[in-house]
């Protein structure tokens, strides 16, 4: 069994819905700027995604405390743990074959000033051809919309890339932009050369979550994720054409 086959088997057994390999050469400068030279040295990334459970996502518009608690538990805590265990397993398997591998946590902020992690899961999935980055700055897939949590493994193992960056397929849709309670999105489409701030003010989300915590509430929103028509189609909320 080849290394690629072994990795895919491990991912499949863990319940992964999306698996891809990204060639990171074209995104080298963006990766270096976000994570530094130690992160940008890896030429490839494995991207793994697990779909969220639709009925849990569909609790979000009600904004009830119980709904927020359930969403936090299943859409963050449970799936993040599953992804973290999986990327650790995949990194270990790669290392067994004599290559380097760096598992990226599913959800860990490492830069409070920029409100970001040291590597973008969305960028890896985008470069692997698994989806496109929408106006919400979320990774949109054809089959599940943005209702996916992602994990990544950086590696120098010579794996074959599974695709190339996809063009945006959002068109004139602004559902995610209009659904945001703090107007954090500008409605600009994703362009690789643009800074994130042109599309998204992460500080507005951060302040909103801080205000919820100050009120003793769950720091949960997710309305941009809920509103996407691709996700609603997957859940059956919108009929397929």
Tab-separated table of C-alpha atoms in Angstrom:
chain	number	residue	atom	x	y	z
A	1	UNK	CA	0.000	0.000	0.000
A	2	UNK	CA	1.375	3.431	-0.966
A	3	UNK	CA	1.629	6.262	1.546
A	4	UNK	CA	-1.199	8.117	-0.199
A	5	UNK	CA	-3.444	5.055	-0.025
A	6	UNK	CA	-2.594	4.542	3.650
A	7	UNK	CA	-3.420	8.154	4.490
A	8	UNK	CA	-6.711	8.028	2.632
A	9	UNK	CA	-7.622	4.820	4.429
A	10	UNK	CA	-6.931	6.365	7.852
A	11	UNK	CA	-8.972	9.434	6.922
A	12	UNK	CA	-11.855	7.349	5.615
A	13	UNK	CA	-11.972	5.254	8.776
A	14	UNK	CA	-12.132	8.476	10.806
A	15	UNK	CA	-15.247	9.604	8.953
A	16	UNK	CA	-13.751	12.292	6.724
A	17	UNK	CA	-16.103	13.683	4.058
A	18	UNK	CA	-13.481	15.730	2.173
A	19	UNK	CA	-9.856	14.797	1.496
A	20	UNK	CA	-7.347	16.591	-0.683
A	21	UNK	CA	-3.691	17.387	-1.196
A	22	UNK	CA	-2.629	20.967	-1.889
A	23	UNK	CA	0.471	22.220	-3.675
A	24	UNK	CA	1.381	25.262	-1.563
A	25	UNK	CA	4.033	26.771	-3.835
A	26	UNK	CA	1.704	29.413	-5.316
A	27	UNK	CA	0.597	30.513	-1.841
A	28	UNK	CA	4.113	30.534	-0.346
A	29	UNK	CA	4.283	34.257	0.416
A	30	UNK	CA	0.863	34.379	2.067
A	31	UNK	CA	1.754	31.351	4.182
A	32	UNK	CA	5.118	32.831	5.178
A	33	UNK	CA	3.504	36.134	6.155
A	34	UNK	CA	0.937	34.379	8.337
A	35	UNK	CA	3.037	31.643	9.931
A	36	UNK	CA	6.700	32.432	9.322
A	37	UNK	CA	9.482	30.521	7.608
A	38	UNK	CA	9.080	27.376	9.737
A	39	UNK	CA	5.552	26.952	8.394
A	40	UNK	CA	6.199	28.131	4.834
A	41	UNK	CA	8.967	25.548	4.350
A	42	UNK	CA	6.433	22.777	3.692
A	43	UNK	CA	5.560	22.331	0.004
A	44	UNK	CA	2.331	20.357	0.495
A	45	UNK	CA	-0.677	20.208	2.780
A	46	UNK	CA	-3.236	17.483	3.314
A	47	UNK	CA	-6.708	18.932	3.841
A	48	UNK	CA	-9.402	16.953	5.650
A	49	UNK	CA	-12.960	18.093	6.232
A	50	UNK	CA	-15.873	16.763	8.279
A	51	UNK	CA	-19.424	17.880	7.542
A	52	UNK	CA	-21.458	19.470	10.294
A	53	UNK	CA	-24.792	17.914	11.289
A	54	UNK	CA	-27.498	19.902	9.498
A	55	UNK	CA	-30.193	19.898	12.227
A	56	UNK	CA	-27.638	21.362	14.655
A	57	UNK	CA	-26.673	24.122	12.208
A	58	UNK	CA	-30.354	24.804	11.584
A	59	UNK	CA	-30.793	25.722	15.261
A	60	UNK	CA	-28.760	28.909	14.762
A	61	UNK	CA	-31.469	31.335	13.551
A	62	UNK	CA	-33.472	30.786	16.740
A	63	UNK	CA	-30.564	32.141	18.808
A	64	UNK	CA	-31.755	30.156	21.837
A	65	UNK	CA	-29.307	29.405	24.622
A	66	UNK	CA	-29.842	25.654	24.274
A	67	UNK	CA	-29.343	25.849	20.514
A	68	UNK	CA	-26.098	27.786	20.955
A	69	UNK	CA	-24.831	25.277	23.523
A	70	UNK	CA	-25.611	22.351	21.202
A	71	UNK	CA	-23.985	24.088	18.246
A	72	UNK	CA	-20.842	24.848	20.262
A	73	UNK	CA	-20.687	21.240	21.457
A	74	UNK	CA	-21.255	19.394	18.179
A	75	UNK	CA	-20.001	21.880	15.581
A	76	UNK	CA	-16.877	22.912	17.498
A	77	UNK	CA	-15.912	20.771	20.474
A	78	UNK	CA	-16.716	17.319	19.102
A	79	UNK	CA	-15.593	17.791	15.492
A	80	UNK	CA	-12.491	19.782	16.438
A	81	UNK	CA	-11.432	16.921	18.715
A	82	UNK	CA	-12.063	14.366	15.977
A	83	UNK	CA	-10.024	16.429	13.511
A	84	UNK	CA	-7.156	16.995	15.952
A	85	UNK	CA	-6.893	13.264	16.647
A	86	UNK	CA	-7.018	12.484	12.924
A	87	UNK	CA	-4.326	14.975	11.851
A	88	UNK	CA	-2.084	13.640	14.617
A	89	UNK	CA	-2.588	10.102	13.286
A	90	UNK	CA	-1.891	11.187	9.708
A	91	UNK	CA	1.233	13.098	10.733
A	92	UNK	CA	2.489	10.033	12.597
A	93	UNK	CA	1.910	7.815	9.573
A	94	UNK	CA	3.804	10.217	7.317
A	95	UNK	CA	6.682	10.315	9.783
A	96	UNK	CA	6.876	6.514	9.743
A	97	UNK	CA	7.771	6.750	6.048
A	98	UNK	CA	10.649	9.120	6.799
A	99	UNK	CA	9.025	12.421	5.872
A	100	UNK	CA	8.268	15.517	7.944
A	101	UNK	CA	4.708	16.351	8.935
A	102	UNK	CA	3.260	19.197	10.980
A	103	UNK	CA	-0.335	18.796	12.266
A	104	UNK	CA	-2.291	22.051	12.374
A	105	UNK	CA	-4.861	22.332	15.206
A	106	UNK	CA	-8.454	22.502	14.003
A	107	UNK	CA	-9.195	25.689	15.919
A	108	UNK	CA	-6.424	27.463	17.821
A	109	UNK	CA	-5.720	31.174	17.597
A	110	UNK	CA	-2.014	31.984	17.727
A	111	UNK	CA	-2.081	35.687	16.839
A	112	UNK	CA	-4.425	37.838	18.914
A	113	UNK	CA	-3.545	40.998	17.026
A	114	UNK	CA	-4.507	39.566	13.638
A	115	UNK	CA	-7.141	37.244	15.155
A	116	UNK	CA	-5.793	34.282	13.239
A	117	UNK	CA	-4.040	30.926	13.478
A	118	UNK	CA	-0.553	30.251	12.100
A	119	UNK	CA	-1.950	28.515	9.016
A	120	UNK	CA	-5.204	28.741	7.088
A	121	UNK	CA	-7.220	25.529	6.724
A	122	UNK	CA	-9.357	27.314	4.144
A	123	UNK	CA	-6.303	28.100	2.045
A	124	UNK	CA	-5.220	24.443	2.068
A	125	UNK	CA	-8.676	23.185	1.087
A	126	UNK	CA	-8.939	25.864	-1.608
A	127	UNK	CA	-5.533	24.973	-3.100
A	128	UNK	CA	-6.479	21.275	-2.999
A	129	UNK	CA	-9.501	21.987	-5.190
A	130	UNK	CA	-12.060	21.101	-2.510
A	131	UNK	CA	-13.971	24.374	-2.681
A	132	UNK	CA	-13.733	28.142	-3.056
A	133	UNK	CA	-13.487	30.992	-0.572
A	134	UNK	CA	-16.756	32.907	-0.443
A	135	UNK	CA	-17.681	36.438	0.550
A	136	UNK	CA	-17.979	35.186	4.134
A	137	UNK	CA	-14.291	34.145	4.017
A	138	UNK	CA	-15.527	30.587	4.605
A	139	UNK	CA	-14.543	27.679	2.371
A	140	UNK	CA	-17.595	26.742	0.293
A	141	UNK	CA	-17.985	23.196	-1.039
A	142	UNK	CA	-20.395	22.098	-3.723
A	143	UNK	CA	-21.793	19.240	-1.630
A	144	UNK	CA	-22.109	20.829	1.829
A	145	UNK	CA	-21.599	24.554	1.339
A	146	UNK	CA	-19.623	26.007	4.258
A	147	UNK	CA	-21.014	23.452	6.723
A	148	UNK	CA	-17.637	21.764	7.124
A	149	UNK	CA	-14.859	21.897	9.747
A	150	UNK	CA	-11.319	21.530	8.464
A	151	UNK	CA	-7.979	20.147	9.577
A	152	UNK	CA	-4.588	20.272	7.845
A	153	UNK	CA	-1.226	18.532	7.876
A	154	UNK	CA	1.806	20.293	6.401
A	155	UNK	CA	4.323	17.925	4.899
A	156	UNK	CA	7.262	17.418	2.569
A	157	UNK	CA	6.024	13.961	1.546
A	158	UNK	CA	5.790	13.887	-2.284
A	159	UNK	CA	2.034	13.405	-2.496
A	160	UNK	CA	0.170	14.118	-5.734
A	161	UNK	CA	-2.004	17.276	-5.558
A	162	UNK	CA	-5.703	16.542	-5.963
A	163	UNK	CA	-6.669	19.780	-7.662
A	164	UNK	CA	-6.108	23.477	-8.161
A	165	UNK	CA	-7.818	26.540	-6.635
A	166	UNK	CA	-11.466	26.784	-7.643
A	167	UNK	CA	-13.047	29.951	-8.962
A	168	UNK	CA	-15.734	31.515	-6.805
A	169	UNK	CA	-19.254	30.341	-7.601
A	170	UNK	CA	-21.166	32.750	-5.385
A	171	UNK	CA	-22.048	35.153	-8.175
A	172	UNK	CA	-24.177	38.059	-6.979
A	173	UNK	CA	-25.385	36.238	-3.846
A	174	UNK	CA	-25.050	38.249	-0.602
A	175	UNK	CA	-26.934	35.977	1.815
A	176	UNK	CA	-23.933	35.590	4.155
A	177	UNK	CA	-23.147	39.311	4.037
A	178	UNK	CA	-26.704	40.323	4.890
A	179	UNK	CA	-27.074	37.684	7.621
A	180	UNK	CA	-24.149	38.974	9.700
A	181	UNK	CA	-25.496	40.714	12.847
A	182	UNK	CA	-22.450	43.013	13.117
A	183	UNK	CA	-21.916	43.707	9.388
A	184	UNK	CA	-18.424	42.224	9.432
A	185	UNK	CA	-18.370	41.481	5.672
A	186	UNK	CA	-17.987	44.018	2.893
A	187	UNK	CA	-19.419	41.839	0.138
A	188	UNK	CA	-16.175	41.855	-1.830
A	189	UNK	CA	-15.288	38.640	-3.615
A	190	UNK	CA	-12.130	36.720	-2.731
A	191	UNK	CA	-8.982	37.662	-4.596
A	192	UNK	CA	-5.682	36.078	-3.642
A	193	UNK	CA	-3.789	39.362	-3.791
A	194	UNK	CA	-6.171	41.167	-1.390
A	195	UNK	CA	-5.722	41.421	2.354
A	196	UNK	CA	-8.455	39.758	4.430
A	197	UNK	CA	-9.534	43.162	5.732
A	198	UNK	CA	-10.869	44.098	2.300
A	199	UNK	CA	-13.527	41.400	2.715
A	200	UNK	CA	-13.855	40.899	6.447
A	201	UNK	CA	-13.399	42.777	9.737
A	202	UNK	CA	-12.494	40.006	12.185
A	203	UNK	CA	-12.460	42.508	15.042
A	204	UNK	CA	-16.218	42.997	14.758
A	205	UNK	CA	-16.825	39.285	15.265
A	206	UNK	CA	-14.355	39.180	18.138
A	207	UNK	CA	-16.065	42.083	19.893
A	208	UNK	CA	-19.476	40.504	19.351
A	209	UNK	CA	-18.331	37.244	20.940
A	210	UNK	CA	-16.786	39.178	23.840
A	211	UNK	CA	-20.099	40.958	24.451
A	212	UNK	CA	-21.929	37.606	24.496
A	213	UNK	CA	-19.469	36.189	27.020
A	214	UNK	CA	-19.856	39.314	29.158
A	215	UNK	CA	-23.604	38.583	29.274
A	216	UNK	CA	-22.920	34.996	30.355
A	217	UNK	CA	-24.001	33.614	26.976
A	218	UNK	CA	-22.358	31.163	24.587
A	219	UNK	CA	-20.003	32.960	22.184
A	220	UNK	CA	-21.725	31.522	19.119
A	221	UNK	CA	-23.058	33.093	15.946
A	222	UNK	CA	-22.575	31.124	12.706
A	223	UNK	CA	-25.213	33.047	10.763
A	224	UNK	CA	-22.941	33.434	7.732
A	225	UNK	CA	-22.489	29.660	7.694
A	226	UNK	CA	-26.207	28.991	8.137
A	227	UNK	CA	-27.318	31.465	5.469
A	228	UNK	CA	-25.296	30.084	2.545
A	229	UNK	CA	-27.640	28.624	-0.100
A	230	UNK	CA	-25.184	25.814	-0.881
A	231	UNK	CA	-25.432	24.635	2.719
A	232	UNK	CA	-29.196	25.022	2.786
A	233	UNK	CA	-29.510	22.905	-0.345
A	234	UNK	CA	-27.435	20.197	1.289
A	235	UNK	CA	-29.708	20.261	4.354
A	236	UNK	CA	-32.879	20.179	2.280
A	237	UNK	CA	-33.900	23.723	3.236
A	238	UNK	CA	-33.711	24.715	-0.421
A	239	UNK	CA	-34.787	22.329	-3.147
A	240	UNK	CA	-32.190	21.299	-5.682
A	241	UNK	CA	-32.881	22.622	-9.170
